[in-house]
Each structure stands twice: as structure tokens, then as C-alpha cells.
């Protein structure tokens, strides 16, 4: 539901009232590796800054909602007496109580800006040109896949905690890793996208280690090492393709609008 509302708002915001006449790009269900430098519009500098604003808004909205599902599954909780102040709690039936803090939307928003810009720039640097925009249906599917991965991670972790016993890699890490790989094969399939997924899987958990152990802003209920669960790396990796798809689509729309 959140992904649907986000896409509706983004597409409405980016749809210009009048566009120059040009053959539209062929609609695709998923992102492809085709490069069409002659058919794609030139990206003016103003489009990059506006893309950053859209990516920040989208990520700052959707990120805390996903993160709140972890608190609803008793996966993590924000500290009551941290330097950032007490957490915010919002009861959203039937989703339960979503827990977050004022700095969380800012962190997700900043990550969205970086990822939204990095994917199309890596297309140009490593793949020889701009990538065909995926289309809003593919963007919606990729975002829904990521939201589903986030929700599944919370449900699996909650179920594992109820069972007790040692960490079960096959029931926790393996399903989320497979989802991340499926997201790459379905929506990304680029060297730059693979690099960003690997970077997310490393940098994301490393940042969380600092936020937990140095600033004591929140804690996981059942961490594996350094205060974090091992499976969180695959959730971060799964966030690469939807950010790449949204970033490319928004940049394409704005490039047409700014011409």
C-alpha cells in the first residue's frame, strides 16, 4: 500500500503538462541492459538536483515505514534515553506500533539521494551510456519487492526468536540473500548495480555498528555480532535495485521536463 501511494505521488509530480513530441521509449515490465544514447534525452544539471529532492522525499517517507515493521516484529527498538531523544511511536492498525526517531527519515533520505544518483552515473561511467528507463510498473514492482523483503526479514527474525536455539542461517540469511539475488536478476543486471548492492551490504551494517555501539541510538533484540544480526546485510543489498530503478525513472522524467 505504501509503495503504491509513493509511486502515485511521484508519477503525478513528475508528469509534465506538455512534452515535446518524441517517440516514447518502449514500455518494459522489468529493467533491461539496453543502452539507447540516441533516444534518451540529455540530462541537464537542474535535473540532477531535482532528482535528489525527489529521491530524498521518497526514501524519507518509505524508509521509516519499513524500519517500523522491524520494531513491530520486536526485531529492534530505539533507546528511550539516547542523545537523539525518545523514539516516536505510531499505532497503525493492522500493522501494529511503528517505532522510529526524528533522525531516521533524514538517514534514509540521504541514502536515497546517494543511491539515486550513483546508479545512472555508474551506467554512464561503466556501461558506456545512459540506461533505458525501466518504466513505472517495473519501479513499482521493485519497490514492492524490497518492502516485502523488509517485512519478511522481521517475520523470520521474530519466528526464529520464538523457536530459540542457535542462529539458523538457512531459515534467516538464506531466504533474504535469495531475494536480494532475485531482485538483481529481475530489475538490475548491471555491473554498477552489483557494485552498489555489495557496497550496501558492507557499508550499511558498518554504519549500524557505529550507531549502536558508539551512539547507543537503538538496539537489536537478537544480534549476532557487534550488535547487529547477520541477515541485515542482505536487506541492505536488496535495497539497491529499487533505488536504481526509481533514480533512473525520475531522472528520465525530469530530463524530458527540463528540455
Coordinates of N, CA and C in Angstrom, one line a residue:
X1 N 0.8 -1.2 0.0 CA 0.0 0.0 0.0 C 0.9 1.3 0.0
X2 N 1.9 1.3 0.9 CA 2.8 2.4 0.9 C 3.5 2.6 -0.4
X3 N 4.0 1.5 -1.0 CA 4.7 1.6 -2.3 C 3.7 2.2 -3.3
X4 N 2.5 1.8 -3.3 CA 1.5 2.2 -4.3 C 1.3 3.7 -4.2
X5 N 1.1 4.2 -3.0 CA 0.9 5.6 -2.7 C 2.1 6.4 -3.1
X6 N 3.3 5.9 -2.8 CA 4.6 6.6 -3.1 C 4.7 6.8 -4.6
X7 N 4.4 5.7 -5.4 CA 4.5 5.8 -6.8 C 3.5 6.7 -7.5
X8 N 2.3 6.7 -6.9 CA 1.3 7.6 -7.4 C 1.7 9.0 -7.3
X9 N 2.2 9.3 -6.1 CA 2.6 10.7 -5.8 C 3.8 11.1 -6.7
X10 N 4.8 10.2 -6.9 CA 6.0 10.5 -7.7 C 5.6 10.7 -9.1
X11 N 4.8 9.8 -9.7 CA 4.4 9.9 -11.1 C 3.6 11.1 -11.4
X12 N 2.7 11.5 -10.4 CA 1.9 12.7 -10.6 C 2.8 14.0 -10.6
X13 N 3.7 13.9 -9.7 CA 4.6 15.1 -9.5 C 5.5 15.3 -10.8
X14 N 5.9 14.2 -11.4 CA 6.9 14.3 -12.5 C 6.3 14.3 -13.8
X15 N 4.9 14.2 -13.9 CA 4.3 14.2 -15.2 C 4.1 15.6 -15.7
X16 N 4.8 16.1 -16.8 CA 4.7 17.4 -17.2 C 3.4 17.7 -17.9
X17 N 2.9 18.9 -17.9 CA 1.7 19.3 -18.6 C 1.8 19.2 -20.1
X18 N 3.0 19.4 -20.6 CA 3.2 19.4 -22.1 C 4.6 18.9 -22.3
X19 N 4.8 18.0 -23.2 CA 6.1 17.4 -23.5 C 6.4 17.7 -25.0
X20 N 7.7 17.8 -25.4 CA 8.0 17.9 -26.8 C 7.7 16.6 -27.4
X21 N 7.3 16.7 -28.7 CA 6.9 15.4 -29.4 C 8.2 14.6 -29.6
X22 N 8.1 13.3 -29.2 CA 9.2 12.4 -29.4 C 8.6 11.0 -29.3
X23 N 9.2 10.0 -30.0 CA 8.7 8.7 -29.9 C 9.0 8.2 -28.4
X24 N 8.0 7.7 -27.7 CA 8.2 7.3 -26.3 C 9.0 6.0 -26.3
X25 N 9.8 5.8 -25.2 CA 10.6 4.6 -25.0 C 9.6 3.4 -25.0
X26 N 10.1 2.3 -25.5 CA 9.3 1.1 -25.4 C 9.0 0.7 -24.0
X27 N 7.7 0.4 -23.6 CA 7.5 0.0 -22.2 C 8.0 -1.4 -22.0
X28 N 8.5 -1.5 -20.8 CA 9.1 -2.8 -20.4 C 8.6 -3.2 -19.0
X29 N 8.4 -4.5 -18.7 CA 8.0 -4.9 -17.4 C 9.1 -4.9 -16.4
X30 N 10.3 -5.1 -16.9 CA 11.5 -5.0 -16.0 C 12.6 -4.3 -16.7
X31 N 13.5 -3.8 -15.9 CA 14.7 -3.1 -16.4 C 15.5 -4.0 -17.3
X32 N 16.0 -3.5 -18.4 CA 16.9 -4.2 -19.3 C 18.3 -3.6 -19.3
X33 N 19.2 -4.2 -20.0 CA 20.5 -3.7 -20.1 C 20.7 -2.9 -21.4
X34 N 19.7 -2.6 -22.1 CA 19.8 -1.9 -23.4 C 20.2 -0.4 -23.1
X35 N 21.1 0.0 -23.9 CA 21.6 1.4 -23.9 C 21.1 2.1 -25.1
X36 N 20.4 3.2 -25.0 CA 19.8 3.9 -26.2 C 20.3 5.4 -26.1
X37 N 21.6 5.7 -26.3 CA 22.0 7.0 -26.2 C 21.4 8.0 -27.1
X38 N 20.9 7.6 -28.3 CA 20.3 8.5 -29.2 C 18.9 8.8 -28.9
X39 N 18.2 7.9 -28.2 CA 16.8 8.0 -27.9 C 16.5 8.7 -26.6
X40 N 17.5 8.7 -25.7 CA 17.3 9.2 -24.4 C 17.6 10.7 -24.4
X41 N 16.9 11.5 -23.6 CA 17.2 13.0 -23.6 C 18.5 13.3 -22.8
X42 N 19.1 14.4 -23.2 CA 20.3 14.8 -22.4 C 19.8 15.2 -21.0
X43 N 20.7 15.0 -20.0 CA 20.3 15.3 -18.6 C 20.9 16.7 -18.3
X44 N 20.1 17.7 -18.1 CA 20.5 19.0 -17.7 C 20.9 19.0 -16.3
X45 N 21.8 19.9 -15.9 CA 22.2 19.9 -14.5 C 21.1 20.1 -13.5
X46 N 20.1 20.8 -13.9 CA 18.9 21.1 -12.9 C 18.2 19.8 -12.7
X47 N 18.2 18.8 -13.6 CA 17.5 17.6 -13.4 C 18.1 16.7 -12.3
X48 N 19.5 16.8 -12.2 CA 20.1 16.1 -11.1 C 19.7 16.6 -9.7
X49 N 19.7 17.9 -9.6 CA 19.3 18.4 -8.3 C 17.8 18.1 -7.9
X50 N 17.0 18.2 -8.9 CA 15.6 17.9 -8.7 C 15.4 16.4 -8.4
X51 N 16.2 15.6 -9.1 CA 16.1 14.1 -8.8 C 16.5 13.9 -7.4
X52 N 17.5 14.6 -6.9 CA 18.0 14.4 -5.5 C 16.8 14.7 -4.5
X53 N 16.1 15.8 -4.8 CA 15.0 16.2 -4.0 C 13.9 15.1 -3.9
X54 N 13.6 14.5 -5.1 CA 12.5 13.5 -5.2 C 13.0 12.2 -4.5
X55 N 14.3 11.9 -4.7 CA 14.8 10.7 -4.0 C 14.8 10.8 -2.5
X56 N 15.1 12.0 -2.0 CA 15.2 12.3 -0.6 C 13.8 12.1 0.0
X57 N 12.8 12.7 -0.7 CA 11.4 12.7 -0.2 C 10.9 11.3 -0.2
X58 N 11.1 10.5 -1.3 CA 10.6 9.2 -1.4 C 11.2 8.3 -0.3
X59 N 12.5 8.4 -0.2 CA 13.2 7.5 0.8 C 12.9 7.9 2.2
X60 N 12.8 9.2 2.5 CA 12.5 9.6 3.9 C 11.1 9.2 4.3
X61 N 10.2 9.0 3.3 CA 8.8 8.6 3.6 C 8.7 7.0 3.8
X62 N 9.3 6.3 2.8 CA 9.1 4.9 2.8 C 10.1 4.2 3.8
X63 N 11.3 4.7 3.9 CA 12.3 4.0 4.8 C 11.8 3.8 6.2
X64 N 11.4 4.9 6.9 CA 10.9 4.7 8.3 C 9.7 3.8 8.4
X65 N 8.8 3.7 7.4 CA 7.7 2.8 7.4 C 8.2 1.4 7.4
X66 N 9.2 1.1 6.5 CA 9.8 -0.3 6.5 C 10.5 -0.6 7.8
X67 N 11.3 0.4 8.3 CA 12.0 0.2 9.6 C 11.0 0.0 10.7
X68 N 9.9 0.7 10.7 CA 8.9 0.5 11.7 C 8.4 -0.9 11.8
X69 N 8.4 -1.6 10.7 CA 7.9 -3.0 10.7 C 8.9 -3.9 11.5
X70 N 10.2 -3.5 11.5 CA 11.1 -4.3 12.4 C 10.8 -4.1 13.8
X71 N 10.4 -2.9 14.3 CA 10.0 -2.7 15.7 C 8.7 -3.5 15.9
X72 N 7.8 -3.5 15.0 CA 6.5 -4.2 15.2 C 6.7 -5.7 15.3
X73 N 7.8 -6.2 14.7 CA 8.1 -7.6 14.9 C 9.1 -7.9 16.0
X74 N 9.3 -6.8 16.9 CA 10.2 -6.9 18.0 C 11.7 -7.3 17.6
X75 N 12.1 -6.8 16.4 CA 13.4 -7.0 15.9 C 14.4 -6.0 16.5
X76 N 14.0 -4.7 16.5 CA 14.8 -3.7 17.1 C 13.9 -2.6 17.8
X77 N 14.6 -1.9 18.7 CA 13.9 -0.8 19.4 C 14.8 0.3 19.7
X78 N 14.3 1.5 19.5 CA 15.1 2.8 19.7 C 15.2 3.1 21.2
X79 N 16.4 3.6 21.6 CA 16.6 3.9 23.0 C 15.7 5.0 23.5
X80 N 15.3 4.9 24.7 CA 14.4 5.9 25.4 C 15.2 7.1 25.8
X81 N 16.5 6.9 26.2 CA 17.3 8.0 26.7 C 18.6 8.2 26.0
X82 N 18.5 8.3 24.7 CA 19.7 8.5 23.9 C 19.9 10.0 23.6
X83 N 21.0 10.3 23.0 CA 21.3 11.7 22.7 C 20.4 12.3 21.7
X84 N 19.7 11.4 21.0 CA 18.7 11.9 20.0 C 17.3 12.1 20.5
X85 N 17.1 11.7 21.8 CA 15.8 11.9 22.4 C 15.0 10.6 22.3
X86 N 13.8 10.6 22.8 CA 13.0 9.4 22.8 C 12.4 9.0 21.4
X87 N 12.1 7.8 21.2 CA 11.5 7.4 19.9 C 10.1 7.9 19.7
X88 N 9.7 7.9 18.4 CA 8.3 8.2 18.1 C 7.6 6.9 17.9
X89 N 6.4 6.8 18.4 CA 5.6 5.5 18.2 C 4.3 5.9 17.6
X90 N 3.9 5.1 16.6 CA 2.6 5.4 15.8 C 1.9 4.1 15.7
X91 N 0.7 4.0 16.2 CA -0.2 2.9 16.1 C -0.9 2.9 14.7
X92 N -0.6 1.9 13.9 CA -1.1 1.8 12.5 C -1.8 0.5 12.4
X93 N -3.1 0.4 12.7 CA -3.8 -0.9 12.6 C -3.9 -1.3 11.1
X94 N -3.7 -2.5 10.7 CA -3.4 -3.7 11.5 C -1.9 -3.9 11.6
X95 N -1.1 -2.9 11.1 CA 0.4 -3.1 11.1 C 1.0 -3.2 12.5
X96 N 0.3 -2.6 13.5 CA 0.9 -2.6 14.8 C 1.5 -1.3 15.1
X97 N 2.4 -1.2 16.1 CA 3.0 0.0 16.5 C 4.3 0.2 15.8
X98 N 4.4 1.2 15.0 CA 5.6 1.5 14.2 C 6.5 2.5 15.0
X99 N 7.7 2.1 15.2 CA 8.7 2.9 16.1 C 9.8 3.5 15.2
X100 N 10.1 4.7 15.4 CA 11.2 5.4 14.7 C 11.7 6.6 15.5
X101 N 12.5 7.4 15.0 CA 13.1 8.6 15.7 C 13.3 9.7 14.6
X102 N 13.4 10.9 15.0 CA 13.4 12.0 14.1 C 14.6 11.9 13.1
X103 N 15.7 11.3 13.4 CA 16.8 11.3 12.5 C 16.7 10.2 11.5
X104 N 15.8 9.2 11.7 CA 15.7 8.1 10.7 C 15.3 8.5 9.3
X105 N 14.2 9.4 9.2 CA 13.9 9.8 7.8 C 15.0 10.6 7.2
X106 N 15.8 11.3 7.9 CA 16.9 12.0 7.3 C 18.0 11.0 6.8
X107 N 18.2 10.0 7.6 CA 19.2 9.0 7.2 C 18.8 8.2 5.9
X108 N 17.5 7.8 5.9 CA 17.0 7.1 4.7 C 17.0 8.1 3.5
X109 N 16.6 9.3 3.8 CA 16.6 10.3 2.7 C 17.9 10.5 2.1
X110 N 19.0 10.7 2.9 CA 20.3 10.9 2.4 C 20.8 9.7 1.6
X111 N 20.5 8.5 2.1 CA 20.9 7.3 1.4 C 20.2 7.2 0.0
X112 N 18.9 7.6 0.0 CA 18.2 7.6 -1.3 C 18.8 8.6 -2.3
X113 N 19.3 9.7 -1.8 CA 19.9 10.7 -2.7 C 21.2 10.1 -3.3
X114 N 22.0 9.4 -2.5 CA 23.2 8.9 -3.0 C 23.0 7.7 -4.0
X115 N 22.1 6.8 -3.6 CA 21.8 5.7 -4.5 C 21.1 6.1 -5.8
X116 N 20.2 7.1 -5.7 CA 19.5 7.6 -6.9 C 20.5 8.2 -7.9
X117 N 21.5 8.9 -7.4 CA 22.5 9.5 -8.3 C 23.5 8.5 -8.8
X118 N 23.9 7.6 -7.9 CA 25.0 6.7 -8.2 C 24.7 5.7 -9.4
X119 N 23.5 5.2 -9.4 CA 23.1 4.2 -10.4 C 23.2 4.8 -11.8
X120 N 22.5 5.9 -12.1 CA 22.7 6.4 -13.5 C 24.1 6.9 -13.8
X121 N 24.8 7.4 -12.8 CA 26.2 7.8 -13.1 C 27.1 6.6 -13.4
X122 N 26.9 5.5 -12.7 CA 27.7 4.3 -13.0 C 27.3 3.7 -14.3
X123 N 26.0 3.9 -14.7 CA 25.6 3.4 -16.1 C 26.5 4.1 -17.1
X124 N 26.6 5.4 -16.9 CA 27.4 6.2 -17.9 C 28.9 6.0 -17.9
X125 N 29.4 5.7 -16.6 CA 30.8 5.5 -16.5 C 31.3 4.1 -16.8
X126 N 30.5 3.1 -16.5 CA 30.9 1.7 -16.7 C 30.2 1.0 -17.8
X127 N 29.1 1.5 -18.3 CA 28.3 0.7 -19.3 C 28.2 1.5 -20.6
X128 N 28.9 2.6 -20.7 CA 29.0 3.3 -22.0 C 27.9 4.2 -22.4
X129 N 27.0 4.5 -21.4 CA 25.9 5.4 -21.7 C 24.7 5.2 -20.8
X130 N 23.7 6.1 -21.0 CA 22.5 6.0 -20.1 C 21.7 4.8 -20.4
X131 N 21.1 4.3 -19.4 CA 20.2 3.1 -19.4 C 18.8 3.5 -19.7
X132 N 18.1 2.7 -20.5 CA 16.7 2.9 -20.8 C 15.9 2.9 -19.5
X133 N 15.0 3.9 -19.3 CA 14.3 4.0 -18.0 C 13.4 2.7 -17.9
X134 N 13.3 2.2 -16.7 CA 12.6 0.9 -16.5 C 11.1 1.0 -16.7
X135 N 10.5 2.2 -16.5 CA 9.0 2.4 -16.6 C 8.5 2.3 -15.2
X136 N 7.4 2.9 -14.9 CA 6.8 3.0 -13.6 C 6.3 1.6 -13.1
X137 N 5.8 0.7 -14.0 CA 5.4 -0.6 -13.5 C 6.6 -1.4 -12.9
X138 N 7.8 -1.3 -13.6 CA 8.9 -2.0 -13.0 C 9.4 -1.3 -11.7
X139 N 9.3 0.0 -11.7 CA 9.7 0.7 -10.5 C 8.8 0.2 -9.3
X140 N 7.5 0.2 -9.6 CA 6.6 -0.3 -8.5 C 6.9 -1.7 -8.1
X141 N 7.2 -2.6 -9.0 CA 7.4 -4.0 -8.6 C 8.7 -4.1 -7.8
X142 N 9.7 -3.3 -8.2 CA 11.0 -3.4 -7.5 C 10.8 -2.8 -6.0
X143 N 10.1 -1.7 -5.9 CA 9.9 -1.2 -4.5 C 9.1 -2.2 -3.7
X144 N 8.0 -2.8 -4.3 CA 7.2 -3.7 -3.6 C 8.1 -4.9 -3.2
X145 N 9.0 -5.4 -4.0 CA 9.9 -6.5 -3.7 C 10.7 -6.1 -2.5
X146 N 11.2 -4.9 -2.4 CA 12.1 -4.5 -1.3 C 11.3 -4.4 0.0
X147 N 10.1 -3.8 -0.1 CA 9.2 -3.8 1.1 C 8.9 -5.2 1.6
X148 N 8.6 -6.1 0.6 CA 8.3 -7.5 1.0 C 9.5 -8.1 1.7
X149 N 10.7 -7.8 1.2 CA 12.0 -8.4 1.8 C 12.1 -7.8 3.2
X150 N 11.9 -6.5 3.4 CA 12.0 -5.9 4.8 C 11.0 -6.6 5.7
X151 N 9.7 -6.8 5.3 CA 8.7 -7.4 6.1 C 9.1 -8.8 6.4
X152 N 9.5 -9.6 5.4 CA 9.9 -10.9 5.6 C 11.0 -11.1 6.6
X153 N 12.0 -10.2 6.6 CA 13.1 -10.3 7.5 C 12.7 -10.1 8.9
X154 N 11.7 -9.2 9.2 CA 11.2 -9.1 10.5 C 10.4 -10.3 10.9
X155 N 9.6 -10.9 10.0 CA 8.8 -12.0 10.4 C 9.7 -13.2 10.7
X156 N 10.7 -13.4 9.8 CA 11.6 -14.6 10.0 C 12.4 -14.4 11.3
X157 N 12.9 -13.2 11.6 CA 13.6 -13.0 12.9 C 12.7 -13.2 14.1
X158 N 11.5 -12.7 14.0 CA 10.5 -12.9 15.1 C 10.3 -14.4 15.3
X159 N 10.1 -15.2 14.3 CA 9.8 -16.6 14.4 C 11.0 -17.3 14.9
X160 N 12.2 -16.9 14.5 CA 13.4 -17.6 15.0 C 13.6 -17.3 16.5
X161 N 13.3 -16.1 16.9 CA 13.4 -15.8 18.3 C 12.4 -16.6 19.2
X162 N 11.2 -16.9 18.6 CA 10.2 -17.7 19.3 C 10.7 -19.1 19.5
X163 N 11.3 -19.6 18.4 CA 11.8 -21.0 18.5 C 13.0 -21.2 19.4
X164 N 13.8 -20.1 19.6 CA 15.0 -20.2 20.4 C 16.1 -21.0 19.7
X165 N 17.2 -21.3 20.4 CA 18.3 -22.1 19.9 C 19.3 -21.2 19.2
X166 N 20.3 -21.8 18.6 CA 21.4 -21.1 17.9 C 20.8 -20.5 16.6
X167 N 21.7 -19.5 16.1 CA 21.3 -18.9 14.8 C 21.2 -19.9 13.7
X168 N 20.1 -19.8 12.9 CA 19.9 -20.8 11.8 C 20.0 -20.0 10.5
X169 N 21.2 -20.2 9.9 CA 21.5 -19.4 8.7 C 20.5 -19.8 7.5
X170 N 20.1 -21.0 7.5 CA 19.2 -21.4 6.4 C 17.8 -20.8 6.5
X171 N 17.3 -20.6 7.7 CA 16.0 -20.1 7.9 C 16.0 -18.6 7.9
X172 N 17.1 -17.9 8.2 CA 17.1 -16.5 8.3 C 17.9 -15.8 7.1
X173 N 19.2 -16.1 7.0 CA 20.0 -15.4 6.0 C 19.7 -15.9 4.6
X174 N 19.6 -17.2 4.4 CA 19.4 -17.8 3.0 C 18.2 -17.2 2.3
X175 N 17.0 -17.2 2.9 CA 15.9 -16.6 2.1 C 16.1 -15.1 1.7
X176 N 16.7 -14.4 2.6 CA 16.8 -12.9 2.3 C 17.9 -12.7 1.2
X177 N 19.0 -13.6 1.3 CA 20.0 -13.5 0.3 C 19.4 -13.9 -1.1
X178 N 18.6 -14.9 -1.2 CA 18.0 -15.3 -2.4 C 17.1 -14.2 -3.0
X179 N 16.4 -13.5 -2.1 CA 15.5 -12.4 -2.5 C 16.4 -11.3 -3.1
X180 N 17.5 -11.0 -2.5 CA 18.4 -9.9 -3.0 C 18.9 -10.3 -4.4
X181 N 19.3 -11.6 -4.5 CA 19.8 -12.0 -5.9 C 18.7 -12.0 -6.9
X182 N 17.5 -12.3 -6.5 CA 16.4 -12.3 -7.4 C 16.1 -10.8 -7.8
X183 N 16.2 -9.9 -6.9 CA 16.0 -8.5 -7.2 C 17.0 -8.0 -8.2
X184 N 18.3 -8.5 -8.1 CA 19.3 -8.1 -9.0 C 19.0 -8.6 -10.4
X185 N 18.7 -9.9 -10.5 CA 18.5 -10.5 -11.8 C 17.2 -10.0 -12.5
X186 N 16.2 -9.6 -11.7 CA 15.0 -9.2 -12.3 C 15.0 -7.7 -12.7
X187 N 15.6 -6.9 -11.8 CA 15.4 -5.4 -12.1 C 16.7 -4.7 -12.4
X188 N 17.9 -5.3 -12.2 CA 19.1 -4.5 -12.3 C 20.0 -5.1 -13.4
X189 N 20.7 -6.2 -13.2 CA 21.6 -6.8 -14.2 C 22.6 -5.8 -14.8
X190 N 23.3 -5.1 -13.9 CA 24.4 -4.2 -14.4 C 25.5 -4.3 -13.4
X191 N 26.7 -4.1 -13.9 CA 27.9 -4.1 -13.1 C 27.9 -3.0 -12.0
X192 N 27.4 -1.8 -12.4 CA 27.3 -0.8 -11.4 C 26.3 -1.1 -10.3
X193 N 25.2 -1.7 -10.7 CA 24.2 -2.1 -9.8 C 24.7 -3.2 -8.8
X194 N 25.4 -4.2 -9.3 CA 26.0 -5.2 -8.5 C 27.0 -4.6 -7.5
X195 N 27.8 -3.6 -8.0 CA 28.7 -3.0 -7.1 C 28.0 -2.2 -6.0
X196 N 26.9 -1.6 -6.3 CA 26.2 -0.8 -5.3 C 25.5 -1.8 -4.3
X197 N 25.0 -2.9 -4.7 CA 24.5 -3.9 -3.8 C 25.5 -4.4 -2.8
X198 N 26.7 -4.7 -3.3 CA 27.8 -5.2 -2.5 C 28.2 -4.1 -1.5
X199 N 28.3 -2.8 -2.0 CA 28.7 -1.7 -1.1 C 27.6 -1.5 0.0
X200 N 26.3 -1.6 -0.4 CA 25.3 -1.5 0.6 C 25.4 -2.6 1.7
X201 N 25.7 -3.8 1.3 CA 25.8 -5.0 2.2 C 26.9 -4.8 3.2
X202 N 27.9 -4.0 2.8 CA 29.1 -3.8 3.7 C 28.9 -2.5 4.5
X203 N 28.6 -1.4 3.8 CA 28.6 -0.1 4.5 C 27.4 0.0 5.4
X204 N 26.2 -0.5 5.0 CA 25.1 -0.4 5.8 C 25.2 -1.0 7.2
X205 N 25.6 -2.3 7.3 CA 25.9 -2.8 8.6 C 27.0 -2.1 9.4
X206 N 28.0 -1.7 8.7 CA 29.1 -1.0 9.4 C 28.6 0.3 10.0
X207 N 27.8 1.0 9.3 CA 27.2 2.3 9.9 C 26.3 1.9 11.1
X208 N 25.6 0.9 11.0 CA 24.7 0.5 12.1 C 25.5 0.1 13.4
X209 N 26.7 -0.6 13.2 CA 27.6 -0.9 14.3 C 27.9 0.3 15.1
X210 N 28.3 1.4 14.3 CA 28.6 2.7 15.0 C 27.4 3.3 15.7
X211 N 26.3 3.3 15.0 CA 25.1 3.9 15.6 C 24.7 3.2 16.9
X212 N 24.9 1.9 16.9 CA 24.5 1.1 18.1 C 25.6 1.2 19.2
X213 N 26.8 1.0 18.9 CA 27.9 0.8 19.9 C 28.5 2.1 20.3
X214 N 28.5 3.1 19.4 CA 29.2 4.4 19.7 C 28.1 5.4 20.2
X215 N 27.0 5.5 19.6 CA 26.0 6.5 20.0 C 24.8 5.9 20.7
X216 N 24.6 4.6 20.8 CA 23.6 3.9 21.6 C 22.2 4.4 21.2
X217 N 21.9 4.5 19.9 CA 20.6 5.1 19.5 C 19.5 4.1 19.5
X218 N 19.9 2.8 19.3 CA 18.9 1.7 19.2 C 19.6 0.4 19.4
X219 N 18.9 -0.7 19.5 CA 19.5 -2.0 19.7 C 18.6 -3.1 19.0
X220 N 19.2 -4.1 18.5 CA 18.5 -5.3 18.0 C 18.3 -6.2 19.2
X221 N 17.1 -6.8 19.1 CA 16.7 -7.7 20.2 C 17.6 -9.0 20.2
X222 N 17.9 -9.5 19.0 CA 18.8 -10.7 19.0 C 19.9 -10.5 18.0
X223 N 20.9 -9.8 18.4 CA 22.1 -9.6 17.5 C 23.0 -10.8 17.4
X224 N 23.8 -10.9 16.3 CA 24.7 -12.0 16.2 C 26.1 -11.6 16.5
X225 N 26.5 -10.4 16.0 CA 27.9 -9.9 16.3 C 27.9 -8.4 16.2
X226 N 28.7 -7.7 17.1 CA 28.8 -6.3 17.1 C 27.5 -5.5 17.2
X227 N 26.5 -6.2 17.8 CA 25.2 -5.6 18.0 C 24.2 -5.7 16.9
X228 N 24.6 -6.3 15.8 CA 23.7 -6.4 14.6 C 23.5 -7.9 14.2
X229 N 22.3 -8.2 13.6 CA 22.1 -9.6 13.1 C 22.8 -9.7 11.7
X230 N 23.2 -10.9 11.4 CA 24.0 -11.1 10.1 C 23.1 -10.9 8.9
X231 N 21.8 -11.2 9.0 CA 20.9 -11.1 7.9 C 20.6 -9.7 7.4
X232 N 20.9 -8.7 8.2 CA 20.6 -7.3 7.8 C 21.4 -6.9 6.6
X233 N 22.5 -7.6 6.3 CA 23.3 -7.2 5.1 C 22.5 -7.5 3.9
X234 N 21.7 -8.6 3.8 CA 21.0 -8.9 2.6 C 19.8 -8.0 2.4
X235 N 19.3 -7.5 3.5 CA 18.2 -6.5 3.4 C 18.7 -5.2 2.7
X236 N 19.9 -4.8 3.2 CA 20.6 -3.6 2.6 C 20.8 -3.9 1.1
X237 N 21.4 -5.0 0.8 CA 21.7 -5.3 -0.6 C 20.4 -5.3 -1.5
X238 N 19.3 -5.8 -1.0 CA 18.0 -5.8 -1.7 C 17.5 -4.4 -2.0
X239 N 18.0 -3.4 -1.2 CA 17.6 -2.0 -1.5 C 18.2 -1.3 -2.7
X240 N 19.3 -2.0 -3.2 CA 19.9 -1.3 -4.4 C 19.1 -1.3 -5.6
X241 N 18.5 -2.4 -6.1 CA 17.7 -2.3 -7.4 C 16.6 -1.4 -7.3
X242 N 15.7 -1.3 -6.3 CA 14.6 -0.3 -6.3 C 15.1 1.1 -6.3
X243 N 16.2 1.4 -5.6 CA 16.7 2.8 -5.7 C 17.2 3.1 -7.0
X244 N 17.9 2.1 -7.7 CA 18.4 2.3 -9.0 C 17.2 2.6 -10.0
X245 N 16.2 1.7 -9.9 CA 15.1 1.9 -10.8 C 14.4 3.2 -10.6
X246 N 14.1 3.6 -9.4 CA 13.4 4.9 -9.2 C 14.3 6.0 -9.6
X247 N 15.6 6.0 -9.3 CA 16.5 7.0 -9.6 C 16.6 7.2 -11.2
X248 N 16.7 6.1 -11.9 CA 16.7 6.2 -13.4 C 15.4 6.8 -13.9
X249 N 14.3 6.3 -13.4 CA 13.0 6.7 -14.0 C 12.7 8.2 -13.7
X250 N 13.0 8.6 -12.4 CA 12.8 10.0 -12.1 C 13.8 10.9 -12.9
X251 N 15.0 10.5 -13.1 CA 15.9 11.3 -13.9 C 15.5 11.4 -15.3
X252 N 14.9 10.4 -15.9 CA 14.4 10.4 -17.2 C 13.3 11.4 -17.4
X253 N 12.3 11.3 -16.4 CA 11.2 12.2 -16.5 C 11.6 13.6 -16.4
X254 N 12.5 13.9 -15.4 CA 12.9 15.3 -15.2 C 13.7 15.8 -16.4
X255 N 14.5 14.9 -17.1 CA 15.3 15.3 -18.2 C 14.3 15.8 -19.4
X256 N 13.3 15.0 -19.6 CA 12.3 15.4 -20.6 C 11.6 16.8 -20.2
X257 N 11.3 16.9 -19.0 CA 10.6 18.1 -18.5 C 11.5 19.3 -18.5
X258 N 12.8 19.1 -18.3 CA 13.7 20.3 -18.3 C 14.2 20.7 -19.7
X259 N 13.9 19.9 -20.7 CA 14.4 20.2 -22.0 C 13.7 21.5 -22.6

